[in-house]
Short mmCIF file of C-alpha atoms and ligand atoms in Angstrom, two decimals:
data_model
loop_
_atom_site.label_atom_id
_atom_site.label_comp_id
_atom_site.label_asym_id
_atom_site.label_seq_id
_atom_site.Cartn_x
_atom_site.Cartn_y
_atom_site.Cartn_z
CA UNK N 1 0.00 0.00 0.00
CA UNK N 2 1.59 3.23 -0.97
CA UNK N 3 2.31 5.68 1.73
CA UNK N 4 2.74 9.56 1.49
CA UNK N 5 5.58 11.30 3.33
CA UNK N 6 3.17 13.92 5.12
CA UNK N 7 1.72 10.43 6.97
CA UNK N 8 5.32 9.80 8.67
CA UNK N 9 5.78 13.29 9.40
CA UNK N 10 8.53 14.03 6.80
CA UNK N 11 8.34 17.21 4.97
CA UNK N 12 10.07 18.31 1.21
CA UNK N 13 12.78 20.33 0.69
CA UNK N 14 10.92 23.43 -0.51
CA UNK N 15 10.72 25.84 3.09
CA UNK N 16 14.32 24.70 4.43
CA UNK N 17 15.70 25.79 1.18
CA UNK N 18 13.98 28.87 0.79
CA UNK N 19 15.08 29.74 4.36
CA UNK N 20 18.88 28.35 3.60
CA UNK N 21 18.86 30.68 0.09
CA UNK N 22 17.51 33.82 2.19
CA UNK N 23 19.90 32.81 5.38
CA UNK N 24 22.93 32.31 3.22
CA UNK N 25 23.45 28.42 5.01
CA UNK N 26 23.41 25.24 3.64
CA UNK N 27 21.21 22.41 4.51
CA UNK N 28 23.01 18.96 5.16
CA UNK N 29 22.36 15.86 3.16
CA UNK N 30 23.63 12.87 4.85
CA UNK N 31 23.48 9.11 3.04
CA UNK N 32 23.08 6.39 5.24
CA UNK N 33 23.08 2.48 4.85
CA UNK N 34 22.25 1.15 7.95
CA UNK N 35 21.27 2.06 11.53
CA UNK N 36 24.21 3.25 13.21
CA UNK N 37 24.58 6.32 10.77
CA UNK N 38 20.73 6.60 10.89
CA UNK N 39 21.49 7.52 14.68
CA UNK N 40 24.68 9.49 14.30
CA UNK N 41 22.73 11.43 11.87
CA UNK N 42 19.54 11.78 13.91
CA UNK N 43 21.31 12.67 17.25
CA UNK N 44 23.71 14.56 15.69
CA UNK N 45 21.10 17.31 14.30
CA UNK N 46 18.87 17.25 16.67
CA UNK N 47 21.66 17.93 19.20
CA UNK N 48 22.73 20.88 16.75
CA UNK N 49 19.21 21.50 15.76
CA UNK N 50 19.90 21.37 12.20
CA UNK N 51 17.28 20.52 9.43
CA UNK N 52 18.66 18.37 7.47
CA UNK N 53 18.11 15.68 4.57
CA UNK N 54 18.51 12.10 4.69
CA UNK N 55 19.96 10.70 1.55
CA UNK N 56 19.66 7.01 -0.17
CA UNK N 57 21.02 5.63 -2.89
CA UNK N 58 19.71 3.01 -4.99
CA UNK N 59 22.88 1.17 -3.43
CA UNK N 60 21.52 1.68 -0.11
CA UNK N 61 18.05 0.21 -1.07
CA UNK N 62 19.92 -2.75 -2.26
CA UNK N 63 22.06 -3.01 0.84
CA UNK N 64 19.51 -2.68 3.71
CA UNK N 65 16.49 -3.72 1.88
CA UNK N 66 14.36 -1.48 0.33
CA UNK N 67 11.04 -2.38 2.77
CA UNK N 68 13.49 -2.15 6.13
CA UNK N 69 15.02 1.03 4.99
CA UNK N 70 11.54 2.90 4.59
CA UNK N 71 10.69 1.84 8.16
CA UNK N 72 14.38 2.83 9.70
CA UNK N 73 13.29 6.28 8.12
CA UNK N 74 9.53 6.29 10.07
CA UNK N 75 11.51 5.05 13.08
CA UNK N 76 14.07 8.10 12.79
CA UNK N 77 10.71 10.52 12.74
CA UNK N 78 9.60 8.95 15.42
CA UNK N 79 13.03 8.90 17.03
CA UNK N 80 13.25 12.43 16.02
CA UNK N 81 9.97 13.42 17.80
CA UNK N 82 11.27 12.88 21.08
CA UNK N 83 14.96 13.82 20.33
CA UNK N 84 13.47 17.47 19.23
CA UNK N 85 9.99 17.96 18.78
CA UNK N 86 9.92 20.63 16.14
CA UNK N 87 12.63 19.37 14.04
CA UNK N 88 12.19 17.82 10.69
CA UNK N 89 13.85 16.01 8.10
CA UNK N 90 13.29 15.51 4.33
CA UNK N 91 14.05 11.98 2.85
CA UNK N 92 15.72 12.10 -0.44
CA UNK N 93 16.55 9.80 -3.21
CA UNK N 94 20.34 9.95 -4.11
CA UNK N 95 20.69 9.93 -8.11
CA UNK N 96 17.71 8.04 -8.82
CA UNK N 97 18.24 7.51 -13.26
CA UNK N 98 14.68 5.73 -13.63
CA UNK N 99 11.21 7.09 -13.60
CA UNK N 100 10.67 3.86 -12.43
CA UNK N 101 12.67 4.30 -9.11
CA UNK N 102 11.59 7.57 -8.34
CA UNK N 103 7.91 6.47 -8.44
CA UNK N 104 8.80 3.49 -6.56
CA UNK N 105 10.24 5.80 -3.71
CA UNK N 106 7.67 8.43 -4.33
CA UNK N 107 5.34 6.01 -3.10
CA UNK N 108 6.96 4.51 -0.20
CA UNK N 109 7.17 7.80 1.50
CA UNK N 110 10.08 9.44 0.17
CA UNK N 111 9.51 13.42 0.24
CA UNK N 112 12.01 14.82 -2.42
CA UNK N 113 13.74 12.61 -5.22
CA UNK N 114 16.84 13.54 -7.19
CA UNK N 115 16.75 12.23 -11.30
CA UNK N 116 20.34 12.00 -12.50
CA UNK N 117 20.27 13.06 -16.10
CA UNK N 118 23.24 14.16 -16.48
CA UNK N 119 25.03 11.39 -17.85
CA UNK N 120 22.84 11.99 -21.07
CA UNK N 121 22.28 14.36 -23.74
CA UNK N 122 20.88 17.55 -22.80
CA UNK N 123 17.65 17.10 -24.52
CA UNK N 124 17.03 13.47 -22.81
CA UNK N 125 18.24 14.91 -19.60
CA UNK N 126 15.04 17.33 -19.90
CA UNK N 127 12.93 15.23 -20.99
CA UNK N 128 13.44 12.55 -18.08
CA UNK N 129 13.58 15.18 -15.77
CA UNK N 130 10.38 16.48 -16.61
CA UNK N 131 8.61 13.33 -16.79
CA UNK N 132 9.59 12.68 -12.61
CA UNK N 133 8.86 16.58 -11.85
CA UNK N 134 5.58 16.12 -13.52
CA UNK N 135 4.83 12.60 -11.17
CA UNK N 136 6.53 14.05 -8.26
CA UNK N 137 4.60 17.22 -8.23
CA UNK N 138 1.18 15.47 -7.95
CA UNK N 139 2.44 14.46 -4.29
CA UNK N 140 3.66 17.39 -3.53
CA UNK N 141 7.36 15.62 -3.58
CA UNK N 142 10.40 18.32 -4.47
CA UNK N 143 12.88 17.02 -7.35
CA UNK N 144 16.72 17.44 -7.92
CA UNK N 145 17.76 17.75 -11.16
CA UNK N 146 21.78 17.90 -12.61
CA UNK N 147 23.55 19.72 -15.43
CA UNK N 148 27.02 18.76 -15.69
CA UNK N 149 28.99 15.89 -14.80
CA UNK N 150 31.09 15.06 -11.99
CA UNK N 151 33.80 13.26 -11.94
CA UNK N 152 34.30 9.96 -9.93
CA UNK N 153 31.16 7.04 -9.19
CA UNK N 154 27.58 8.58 -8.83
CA UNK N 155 26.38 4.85 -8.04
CA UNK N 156 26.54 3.02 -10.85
CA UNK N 157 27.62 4.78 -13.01
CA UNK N 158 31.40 6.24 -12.97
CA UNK N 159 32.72 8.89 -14.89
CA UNK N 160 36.60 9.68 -15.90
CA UNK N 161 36.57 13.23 -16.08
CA UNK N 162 33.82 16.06 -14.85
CA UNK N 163 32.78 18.45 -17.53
CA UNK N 164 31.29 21.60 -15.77
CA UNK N 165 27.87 22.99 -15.89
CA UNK N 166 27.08 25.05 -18.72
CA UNK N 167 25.58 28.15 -17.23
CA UNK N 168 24.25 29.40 -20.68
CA UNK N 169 21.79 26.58 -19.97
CA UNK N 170 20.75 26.31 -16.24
CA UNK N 171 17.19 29.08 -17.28
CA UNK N 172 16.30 26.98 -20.17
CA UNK N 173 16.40 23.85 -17.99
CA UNK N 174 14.76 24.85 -14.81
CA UNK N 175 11.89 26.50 -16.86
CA UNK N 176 11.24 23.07 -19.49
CA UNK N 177 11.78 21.18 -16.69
CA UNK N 178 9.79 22.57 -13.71
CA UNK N 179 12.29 21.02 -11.24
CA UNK N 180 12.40 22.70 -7.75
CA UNK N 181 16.88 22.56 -6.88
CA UNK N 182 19.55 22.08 -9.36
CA UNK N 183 22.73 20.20 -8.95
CA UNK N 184 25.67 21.46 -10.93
CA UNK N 185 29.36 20.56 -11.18
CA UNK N 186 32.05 23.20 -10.25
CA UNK N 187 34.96 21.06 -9.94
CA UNK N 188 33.66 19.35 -6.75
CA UNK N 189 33.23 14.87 -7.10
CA UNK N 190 32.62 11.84 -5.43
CA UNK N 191 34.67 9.20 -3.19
CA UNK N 192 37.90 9.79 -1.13
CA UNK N 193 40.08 10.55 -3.81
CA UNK N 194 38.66 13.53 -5.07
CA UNK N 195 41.92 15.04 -7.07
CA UNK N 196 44.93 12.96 -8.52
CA UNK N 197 48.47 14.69 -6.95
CA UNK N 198 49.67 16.38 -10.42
CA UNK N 199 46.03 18.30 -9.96
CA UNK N 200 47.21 19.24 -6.13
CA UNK N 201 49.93 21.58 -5.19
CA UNK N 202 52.15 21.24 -1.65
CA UNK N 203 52.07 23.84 0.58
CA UNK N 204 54.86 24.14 3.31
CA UNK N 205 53.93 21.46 5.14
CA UNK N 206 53.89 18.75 2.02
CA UNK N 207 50.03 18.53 2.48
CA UNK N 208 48.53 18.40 -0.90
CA UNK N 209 46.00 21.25 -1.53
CA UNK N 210 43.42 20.80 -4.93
CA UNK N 211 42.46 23.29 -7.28
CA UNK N 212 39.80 26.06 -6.03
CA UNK N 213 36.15 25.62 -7.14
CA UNK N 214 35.00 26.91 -10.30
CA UNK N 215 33.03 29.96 -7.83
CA UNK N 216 32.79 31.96 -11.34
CA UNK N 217 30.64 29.65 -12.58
CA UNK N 218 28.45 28.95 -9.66
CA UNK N 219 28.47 32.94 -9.96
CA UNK N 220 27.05 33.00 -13.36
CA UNK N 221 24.61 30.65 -12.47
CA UNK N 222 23.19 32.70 -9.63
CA UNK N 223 22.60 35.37 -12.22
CA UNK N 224 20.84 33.52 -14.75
CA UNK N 225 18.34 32.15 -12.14
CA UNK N 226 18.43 34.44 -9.07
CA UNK N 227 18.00 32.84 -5.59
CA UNK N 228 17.20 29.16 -7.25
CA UNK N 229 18.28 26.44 -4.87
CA UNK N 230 21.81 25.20 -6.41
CA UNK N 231 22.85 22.35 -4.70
CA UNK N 232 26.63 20.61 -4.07
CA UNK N 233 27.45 17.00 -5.39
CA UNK N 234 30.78 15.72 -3.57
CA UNK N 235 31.57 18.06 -1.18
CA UNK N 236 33.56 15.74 1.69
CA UNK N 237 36.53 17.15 2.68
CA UNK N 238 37.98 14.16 3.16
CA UNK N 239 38.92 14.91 6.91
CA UNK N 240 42.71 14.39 7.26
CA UNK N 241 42.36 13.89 10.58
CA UNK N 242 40.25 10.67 9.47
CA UNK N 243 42.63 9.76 6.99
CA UNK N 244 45.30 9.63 9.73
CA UNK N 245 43.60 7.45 11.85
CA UNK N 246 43.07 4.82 9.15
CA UNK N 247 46.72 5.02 7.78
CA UNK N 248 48.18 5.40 11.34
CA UNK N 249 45.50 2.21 12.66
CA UNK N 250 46.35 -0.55 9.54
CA UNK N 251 44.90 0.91 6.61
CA UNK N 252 45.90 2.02 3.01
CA UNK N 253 44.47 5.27 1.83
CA UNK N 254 46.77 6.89 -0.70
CA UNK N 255 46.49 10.49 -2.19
CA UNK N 256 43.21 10.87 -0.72
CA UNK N 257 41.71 14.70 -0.70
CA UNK N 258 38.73 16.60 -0.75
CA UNK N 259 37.11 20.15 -1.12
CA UNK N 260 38.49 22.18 1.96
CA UNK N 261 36.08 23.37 4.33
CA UNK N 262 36.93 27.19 3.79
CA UNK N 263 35.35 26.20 -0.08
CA UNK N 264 32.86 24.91 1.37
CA UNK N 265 31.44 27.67 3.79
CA UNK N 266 31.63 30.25 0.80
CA UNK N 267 29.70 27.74 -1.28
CA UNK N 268 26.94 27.73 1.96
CA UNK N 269 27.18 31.28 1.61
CA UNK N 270 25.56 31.49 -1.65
CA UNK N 271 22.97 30.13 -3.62
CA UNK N 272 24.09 26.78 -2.88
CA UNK N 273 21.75 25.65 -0.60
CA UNK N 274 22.22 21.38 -0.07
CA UNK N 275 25.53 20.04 0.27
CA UNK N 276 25.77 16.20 0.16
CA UNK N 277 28.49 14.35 2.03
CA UNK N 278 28.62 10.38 2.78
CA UNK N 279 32.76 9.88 2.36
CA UNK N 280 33.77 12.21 5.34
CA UNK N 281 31.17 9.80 7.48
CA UNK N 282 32.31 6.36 6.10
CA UNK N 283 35.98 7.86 7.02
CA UNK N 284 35.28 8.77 10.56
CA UNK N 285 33.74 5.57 11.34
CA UNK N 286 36.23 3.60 9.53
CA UNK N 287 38.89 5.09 11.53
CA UNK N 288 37.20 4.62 14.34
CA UNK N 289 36.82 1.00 13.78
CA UNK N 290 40.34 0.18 12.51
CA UNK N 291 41.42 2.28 15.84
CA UNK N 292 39.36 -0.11 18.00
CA UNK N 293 40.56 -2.78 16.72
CA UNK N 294 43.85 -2.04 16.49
CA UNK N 295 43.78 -0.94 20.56
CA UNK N 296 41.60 -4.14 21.28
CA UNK N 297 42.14 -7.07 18.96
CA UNK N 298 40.21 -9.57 21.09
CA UNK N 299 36.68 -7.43 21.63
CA UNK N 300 34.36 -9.08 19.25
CA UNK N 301 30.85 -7.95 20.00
CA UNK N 302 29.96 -5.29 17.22
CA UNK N 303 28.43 -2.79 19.85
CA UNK N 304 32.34 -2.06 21.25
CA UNK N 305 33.55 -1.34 17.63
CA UNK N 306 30.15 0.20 16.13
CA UNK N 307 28.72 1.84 19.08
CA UNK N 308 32.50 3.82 18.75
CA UNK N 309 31.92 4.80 15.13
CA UNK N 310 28.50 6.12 15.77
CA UNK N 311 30.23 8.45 18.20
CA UNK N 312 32.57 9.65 16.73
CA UNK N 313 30.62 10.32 13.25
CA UNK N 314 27.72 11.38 15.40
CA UNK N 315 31.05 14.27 16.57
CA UNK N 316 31.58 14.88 12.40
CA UNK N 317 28.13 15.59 12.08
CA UNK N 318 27.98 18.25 14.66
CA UNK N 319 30.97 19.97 13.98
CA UNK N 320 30.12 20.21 9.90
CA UNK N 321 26.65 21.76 10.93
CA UNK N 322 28.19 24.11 13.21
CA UNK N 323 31.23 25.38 11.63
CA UNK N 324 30.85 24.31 7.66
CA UNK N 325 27.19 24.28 6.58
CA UNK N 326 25.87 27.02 9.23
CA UNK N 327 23.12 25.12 9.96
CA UNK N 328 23.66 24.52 13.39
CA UNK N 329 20.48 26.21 15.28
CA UNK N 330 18.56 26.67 12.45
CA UNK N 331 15.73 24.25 13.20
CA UNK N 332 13.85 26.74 15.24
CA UNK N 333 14.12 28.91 12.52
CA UNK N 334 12.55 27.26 9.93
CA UNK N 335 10.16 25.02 12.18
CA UNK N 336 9.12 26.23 15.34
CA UNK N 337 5.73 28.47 14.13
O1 G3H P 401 27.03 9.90 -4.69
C1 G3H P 401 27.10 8.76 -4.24
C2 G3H P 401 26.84 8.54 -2.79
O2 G3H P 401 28.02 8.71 -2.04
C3 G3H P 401 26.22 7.20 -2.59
O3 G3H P 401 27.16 6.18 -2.75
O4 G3H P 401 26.09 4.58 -4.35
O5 G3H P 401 27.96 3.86 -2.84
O6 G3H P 401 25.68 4.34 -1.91
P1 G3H P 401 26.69 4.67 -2.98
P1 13P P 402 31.11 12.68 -1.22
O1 13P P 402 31.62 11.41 -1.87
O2 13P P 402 32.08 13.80 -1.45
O3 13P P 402 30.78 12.49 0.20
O4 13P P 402 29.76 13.09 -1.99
C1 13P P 402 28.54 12.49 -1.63
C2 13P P 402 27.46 12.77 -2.61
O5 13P P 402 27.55 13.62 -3.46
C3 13P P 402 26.22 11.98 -2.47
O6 13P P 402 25.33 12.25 -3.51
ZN1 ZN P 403 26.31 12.74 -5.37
#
């Protein structure tokens, strides 16, 4: 039987971003697989009392089971109820690429849905994305669209190189398309590695720093379509402080680095207004695993090693809100009527 999001007490993504836009803050979109990050994400913003979005992929659905992940999402409204009452949280789909998928989450309460056209032409890309706006709508359900490609794995699919947005045609694709936030690419992409060394420079202490953002872009986009929602695509800053305790506890991460967070709060500062990060969490609680084990090789109930990483990416999630995304405190703002 399908199920609406305003039953489970979800909401879209249309007030927080209007609010984030005006504010000049970023709301935070958080992926999650399975429960532990459900309730580092959950504590962590209500503690901070940030809105925020929870994000799945169509990997997730695979992992956890589509039916069990819909009801780990009721249980974190109802979780969230008593956490703090006036907070709420929109649940996303991560780079849906079917109709069919969209629908399918549409139905089983998912409040906003992102269609991944980007990896076609531009004239398919429209037309796709119009077809899930046009379903989506009907339910009152908010819809991501991209122009542009970024580089690295966007679930299944895995591109080489980005190419960046084209701002010449972000007003021609929000108006034939009718969707309501637009991803773009500005040099941003996915996974751990986010820039090969020969794209890095060293500063004086040998730590390799990438190439800026493309902020003229984002720039020009904000003056072909004034105060639209623009929203970030692989935006981890791959927290070195995460990528030391993995090397320094057993494990092998080479040349990995991210967007700094000083990008990152200028970004929030404009008319980006969703910034999506899953890396920087799978870092801090792989570090915090590989520490735990490292420190204690003969624990072997998963509570001593999980209930660890929860922590400390329940800690991540907290400090990005507060001192990255500005969202921190901004629950009462946009909720409490
Ligand atoms: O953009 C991709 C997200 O990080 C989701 O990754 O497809 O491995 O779940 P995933
Ligand atoms: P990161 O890999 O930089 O965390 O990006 C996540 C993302 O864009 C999810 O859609
Ligand atoms: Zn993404």
């Amino acid at each position: 039987m399908a199920t609406h999001y305003k039953e489970l007490g979800l909401v879209n993504t249309k007030e927080m971003f209007k609010k984030a836009v005006d504010g000049r803050f970023a709301i935070p979109a958080y992926n999650f697989n399975n429960m532990e990050q459900l309730q580092a994400i959950v504590m962590a913003c209500a503690e901070s009392d940030s809105p925020f979005i929870l994000q799945v992929s169509s990997g997730a659905r695979k992992y956890a089971n589509q039916t069990l992940l819909r009801y780990m999402a009721q249980g974190a409204a109802e979780m969230l109820k008593e956490l703090n009452p006036h907070l709420k949280f929109a649940l996303h789909l991560d780079h849906g690429d079917t109709l069919e998928l969209c629908k399918s989450c549409i139905e089983t309460g998912f409040s906003s849905v992102m269609i991944d056209g980007s990896h076609h032409s531009y004239e398919e890309n429209i037309k796709l994305t119009k077809q899930v706006v046009e379903y989506a709508h009907k339910f009152d359900v908010t819809v991501e669209g991209e122009l542009g490609v970024l580089a690295g794995i966007e679930d299944e699919v895995v591109a080489e190189k980005s190419s960046y947005t084209r701002p010449e045609e972000v007003e021609d694709f929000v108006k034939r398309t009718g969707v309501d936030s637009l991803a773009i690419s500005i040099g941003t992409s996915h996974g751990a590695t986010k820039f090969k060394p020969d794209q890095c420079t060293k500063n004086k202490d040998g730590i390799l720093v990438p190439p800026p953002l493309k902020f003229e872009i984002l720039e020009e986009i904000e003056r072909r379509i004034p105060g639209f929602p623009i929203v970030l695509h692989g935006s981890s800053s791959v927290v070195p402080k995460y990528v030391e305790m993995i090397n320094s506890n057993g494990g092998a991460l080479k040349d990995a680095v991210g967007i700094p967070e000083e990008q990152l709060r200028k970004a929030a500062a404009s008319a980006v207004c969703k910034i999506n990060i899953d890396s920087d969490g799978r870092l801090a609680m792989t570090g915090a695993i590989r520490k735990m084990f490292k420190e204690k090789p003969s624990e072997f109930d998963p509570r001593k090693y999980l209930g660890p990483a929860r922590d400390e990416l329940k800690a991540m999630i907290i400090e990005k809100n507060k001192n990255v995304l500005g969202s921190a405190g901004k629950g009462a703002l946009i909720f409490k009527k």
